[in-house]
Amino acid sequence: MNPGHGNPAPGPQPAGAYGPPHHSAGPPPGRRGKGCLYAVVGGVAALFLMAACGVIVGTASEPAATSSGPGSGTGGEKADAGGEKRARPAEKEKVTDGVGREYRDGKFAFTVTKVKKGVARVGDEFAGSEAQGQYVLVHVTVENIGDEARMFDGTNQKLIDTRGREFEADTEAAVWSNQDTKSFLEQINPGNSVKGVVIFDVPENVRLKAIELHDSMFSGGVTVPLGGR
C-alpha cells in the first residue's frame, strides 16, 4: 500500500470542534447564593433606615409641650396631679383687732379678753397707786402649752400706741391693785392657765395700736393688734 494514498494521519483538532458544548465561566453556585443573601440583608437595612428617619422627622415636627406649672394658669386657678383645676387658697385675713383671739409665743398661749382705759387709781381705800396719766388695764388669759412649769411676768410685756411709742408695765400698780392681777412672777404649770391683768401707766387721750406679749424676756414676742382703742 502506498503510504501517500491512505487516510491522512489525524492531527490536532480545532478547539470546540468535538466534545460536549462549552459553557462560559461564571461564579460558582456557592458564591451566587451568598450574593443573594447580601442583597436581601442590604434591602432590609435600607428599609429600616428609611423608617427610622421618618420617625425622627415626625417627632421634630411636633409642637413643643406647654408648661403646666402653677404660674401658667389664669383666673387664680392651678392644675393638680389629675389635671383638674382648683382655686388657690384665699389670702390670710388681716386682723386689726386681736381681742378674743389666741396668740402664741414660746410656751405660752395668750388671749387678750378685755382692755380698760381711763383708770386714775388702783388699790383700795387704805393703800393704792395713782396714775401719772391714766392706767390701762389689759386682761389676758395665759396658758402654759409646754412640758414644764414656766413663769409669767407682766414686766416682760409692752404696750404700743398709734404713734409707735412703747410703754412698760407698771409693777407697783400691779402690786397695789385690789384685783387679782396674777401678772407678777406668776408660776404656771404645764396645761394650766391663769387670768391676769397687766397694768400700764400711759398719757391721757392715747390711742392703743397693739400689745406685745412675751413668754420670757428673751423671746421674740407676739403682737396683738388693739384696733386703735
Short mmCIF file of C-alpha atoms in Angstrom, two decimals:
data_model
loop_
_atom_site.label_atom_id
_atom_site.label_comp_id
_atom_site.label_asym_id
_atom_site.label_seq_id
_atom_site.Cartn_x
_atom_site.Cartn_y
_atom_site.Cartn_z
CA MET A 1 0.00 0.00 0.00
CA ASN A 2 1.19 3.41 -0.88
CA PRO A 3 1.61 5.47 2.15
CA GLY A 4 0.76 8.61 0.30
CA HIS A 5 -2.68 7.47 -0.79
CA GLY A 6 -4.21 6.33 2.54
CA ASN A 7 -6.23 8.28 5.08
CA PRO A 8 -4.29 11.17 6.37
CA ALA A 9 -2.96 10.80 9.88
CA PRO A 10 -5.06 12.55 12.43
CA GLY A 11 -3.64 15.89 13.56
CA PRO A 12 -4.53 18.48 16.08
CA GLN A 13 -8.20 19.42 16.01
CA PRO A 14 -9.53 22.94 16.50
CA ALA A 15 -10.93 23.66 19.94
CA GLY A 16 -14.67 23.15 20.16
CA ALA A 17 -15.00 21.07 17.16
CA TYR A 18 -15.77 17.96 19.14
CA GLY A 19 -16.88 17.06 22.63
CA PRO A 20 -19.64 18.47 24.88
CA PRO A 21 -20.77 22.09 24.49
CA HIS A 22 -18.58 24.59 26.29
CA HIS A 23 -20.26 26.98 28.81
CA SER A 24 -18.95 30.44 29.65
CA ALA A 25 -17.25 30.81 33.01
CA GLY A 26 -19.47 32.15 35.89
CA PRO A 27 -19.47 32.37 39.65
CA PRO A 28 -19.63 29.09 41.45
CA PRO A 29 -23.08 28.18 42.77
CA GLY A 30 -21.99 28.83 46.31
CA ARG A 31 -20.90 32.41 45.63
CA ARG A 32 -24.15 33.18 43.79
CA GLY A 33 -26.18 32.19 46.89
CA LYS A 34 -24.13 34.47 49.16
CA GLY A 35 -24.64 37.36 46.78
CA CYS A 36 -28.41 36.98 47.02
CA LEU A 37 -28.19 36.87 50.80
CA TYR A 38 -26.15 40.10 50.85
CA ALA A 39 -28.71 41.78 48.60
CA VAL A 40 -31.62 40.81 50.87
CA VAL A 41 -29.83 41.99 54.01
CA GLY A 42 -28.92 45.26 52.38
CA GLY A 43 -32.53 45.86 51.32
CA VAL A 44 -33.87 45.22 54.81
CA ALA A 45 -31.27 47.58 56.30
CA ALA A 46 -32.25 50.28 53.81
CA LEU A 47 -35.95 49.93 54.71
CA PHE A 48 -35.17 50.10 58.43
CA LEU A 49 -33.06 53.23 57.93
CA MET A 50 -35.85 54.92 55.95
CA ALA A 51 -38.41 54.10 58.68
CA ALA A 52 -36.12 55.48 61.41
CA CYS A 53 -35.62 58.72 59.50
CA GLY A 54 -39.39 59.08 59.15
CA VAL A 55 -39.89 58.75 62.90
CA ILE A 56 -37.20 61.36 63.64
CA VAL A 57 -38.66 63.84 61.15
CA GLY A 58 -42.18 63.32 62.55
CA THR A 59 -41.02 63.87 66.13
CA ALA A 60 -39.13 67.03 65.23
CA SER A 61 -42.19 68.48 63.51
CA GLU A 62 -44.43 68.12 66.59
CA PRO A 63 -45.07 71.38 68.60
CA ALA A 64 -43.26 71.77 71.93
CA ALA A 65 -45.27 70.86 75.03
CA THR A 66 -46.55 73.83 77.04
CA SER A 67 -45.80 74.28 80.75
CA SER A 68 -48.48 73.19 83.18
CA GLY A 69 -46.87 74.67 86.30
CA PRO A 70 -48.66 76.86 88.84
CA GLY A 71 -47.66 80.04 87.05
CA SER A 72 -49.24 79.04 83.73
CA GLY A 73 -52.83 79.03 84.90
CA THR A 74 -55.19 82.00 84.73
CA GLY A 75 -58.01 83.27 86.86
CA GLY A 76 -56.42 82.25 90.17
CA GLU A 77 -56.55 78.52 89.35
CA LYS A 78 -53.88 75.84 89.10
CA ALA A 79 -53.88 72.22 87.93
CA ASP A 80 -53.36 69.36 90.34
CA ALA A 81 -51.80 65.97 89.58
CA GLY A 82 -55.01 64.74 87.92
CA GLY A 83 -55.18 67.68 85.55
CA GLU A 84 -58.18 69.22 87.29
CA LYS A 85 -58.14 72.89 88.18
CA ARG A 86 -58.76 74.06 91.70
CA ALA A 87 -58.97 77.53 93.21
CA ARG A 88 -55.96 78.92 95.03
CA PRO A 89 -56.34 79.32 98.81
CA ALA A 90 -57.57 82.68 99.94
CA GLU A 91 -55.07 85.13 101.35
CA LYS A 92 -54.66 85.17 105.11
CA GLU A 93 -57.09 87.52 106.82
CA LYS A 94 -55.54 90.73 108.08
CA VAL A 95 -56.53 91.20 111.72
CA THR A 96 -56.87 94.76 113.03
CA ASP A 97 -58.34 93.85 116.42
CA GLY A 98 -56.95 90.75 118.13
CA VAL A 99 -59.04 90.86 121.29
CA GLY A 100 -60.58 87.43 121.83
CA ARG A 101 -58.06 85.65 119.56
CA GLU A 102 -55.32 83.27 120.69
CA TYR A 103 -51.68 84.20 120.01
CA ARG A 104 -48.63 82.12 120.87
CA ASP A 105 -45.08 82.95 121.85
CA GLY A 106 -42.70 80.27 123.07
CA LYS A 107 -44.53 78.00 125.52
CA PHE A 108 -47.38 80.40 126.32
CA ALA A 109 -50.70 80.85 124.53
CA PHE A 110 -52.15 84.34 125.12
CA THR A 111 -55.72 85.57 124.73
CA VAL A 112 -56.47 89.23 125.41
CA THR A 113 -60.05 89.31 126.66
CA LYS A 114 -60.56 92.96 127.64
CA VAL A 115 -58.85 96.37 127.54
CA LYS A 116 -59.91 99.09 130.01
CA LYS A 117 -58.68 102.67 129.74
CA GLY A 118 -59.07 105.81 131.85
CA VAL A 119 -58.36 104.32 135.30
CA ALA A 120 -56.91 107.03 137.60
CA ARG A 121 -56.13 104.93 140.66
CA VAL A 122 -55.69 101.28 141.64
CA GLY A 123 -55.79 99.79 145.15
CA ASP A 124 -58.28 100.15 147.95
CA GLU A 125 -59.31 103.00 150.28
CA PHE A 126 -56.31 102.45 152.52
CA ALA A 127 -53.49 101.90 150.04
CA GLY A 128 -53.02 102.14 146.32
CA SER A 129 -51.27 103.87 143.46
CA GLU A 130 -52.16 106.99 141.48
CA ALA A 131 -51.53 107.13 137.73
CA GLN A 132 -49.29 109.79 136.26
CA GLY A 133 -51.58 109.92 133.26
CA GLN A 134 -54.09 107.09 133.16
CA TYR A 135 -53.93 103.40 133.80
CA VAL A 136 -54.72 100.94 131.04
CA LEU A 137 -55.71 97.51 132.30
CA VAL A 138 -55.17 94.67 129.82
CA HIS A 139 -56.94 91.45 130.81
CA VAL A 140 -55.20 88.41 129.40
CA THR A 141 -55.51 84.63 129.78
CA VAL A 142 -52.15 82.87 129.76
CA GLU A 143 -51.93 79.10 129.15
CA ASN A 144 -48.77 77.02 129.52
CA ILE A 145 -48.63 74.82 126.39
CA GLY A 146 -45.16 73.44 127.21
CA ASP A 147 -43.95 70.41 129.11
CA GLU A 148 -42.64 72.11 132.23
CA ALA A 149 -43.55 74.95 134.57
CA ARG A 150 -42.88 78.49 133.35
CA MET A 151 -43.16 81.90 134.97
CA PHE A 152 -45.35 84.64 133.53
CA ASP A 153 -44.16 88.15 134.34
CA GLY A 154 -46.08 91.28 133.39
CA THR A 155 -42.88 93.30 133.24
CA ASN A 156 -41.93 91.46 130.01
CA GLN A 157 -44.96 92.90 128.18
CA LYS A 158 -45.12 96.14 126.16
CA LEU A 159 -47.99 98.40 125.14
CA ILE A 160 -47.68 100.31 121.85
CA ASP A 161 -49.73 103.35 120.80
CA THR A 162 -50.58 104.54 117.28
CA ARG A 163 -47.60 106.91 117.36
CA GLY A 164 -45.22 103.98 117.82
CA ARG A 165 -44.39 104.75 121.46
CA GLU A 166 -43.72 101.77 123.74
CA PHE A 167 -44.87 101.63 127.39
CA GLU A 168 -43.56 99.29 130.09
CA ALA A 169 -45.87 97.54 132.54
CA ASP A 170 -46.27 99.21 135.95
CA THR A 171 -45.20 96.66 138.56
CA GLU A 172 -46.10 98.89 141.52
CA ALA A 173 -49.62 99.37 140.25
CA ALA A 174 -49.95 95.61 139.83
CA VAL A 175 -48.85 95.05 143.44
CA TRP A 176 -51.24 97.66 144.84
CA SER A 177 -54.14 96.70 142.63
CA ASN A 178 -57.18 95.45 144.52
CA GLN A 179 -57.74 92.98 141.65
CA ASP A 180 -56.14 89.57 141.48
CA THR A 181 -53.77 90.62 138.72
CA LYS A 182 -51.69 87.38 138.57
CA SER A 183 -49.16 89.13 136.37
CA PHE A 184 -46.15 89.47 138.68
CA LEU A 185 -43.86 86.40 138.69
CA GLU A 186 -46.80 84.02 138.31
CA GLN A 187 -45.73 80.36 138.06
CA ILE A 188 -47.85 78.29 135.64
CA ASN A 189 -47.60 74.51 135.40
CA PRO A 190 -47.95 72.64 132.06
CA GLY A 191 -51.55 72.57 130.84
CA ASN A 192 -52.69 75.19 133.38
CA SER A 193 -53.79 78.74 132.65
CA VAL A 194 -54.31 81.93 134.65
CA LYS A 195 -56.34 85.05 134.10
CA GLY A 196 -54.19 88.05 134.79
CA VAL A 197 -54.23 91.82 134.38
CA VAL A 198 -51.25 93.75 133.07
CA ILE A 199 -51.33 97.44 134.04
CA PHE A 200 -49.71 100.31 132.11
CA ASP A 201 -49.43 103.99 133.05
CA VAL A 202 -49.88 105.99 129.81
CA PRO A 203 -50.74 109.60 128.81
CA GLU A 204 -54.36 110.65 128.58
CA ASN A 205 -56.06 110.61 125.17
CA VAL A 206 -53.63 107.95 123.94
CA ARG A 207 -54.78 105.58 121.20
CA LEU A 208 -53.62 101.99 121.50
CA LYS A 209 -52.25 100.16 118.50
CA ALA A 210 -51.11 96.83 119.99
CA ILE A 211 -49.71 94.92 122.92
CA GLU A 212 -46.54 92.85 122.54
CA LEU A 213 -46.64 89.70 124.65
CA HIS A 214 -43.64 87.54 125.61
CA ASP A 215 -43.27 84.20 127.37
CA SER A 216 -39.93 85.45 128.72
CA MET A 217 -37.68 88.48 128.50
CA PHE A 218 -35.60 86.70 125.83
CA SER A 219 -38.40 85.58 123.50
CA GLY A 220 -39.27 87.19 120.16
CA GLY A 221 -42.78 88.07 121.33
CA VAL A 222 -46.13 88.15 119.54
CA THR A 223 -48.03 91.32 118.61
CA VAL A 224 -51.77 91.50 119.34
CA PRO A 225 -53.47 94.40 117.50
CA LEU A 226 -55.85 96.50 119.59
CA GLY A 227 -57.67 98.35 116.81
CA GLY A 228 -56.67 101.90 117.82
CA ARG A 229 -58.63 101.95 121.10
#
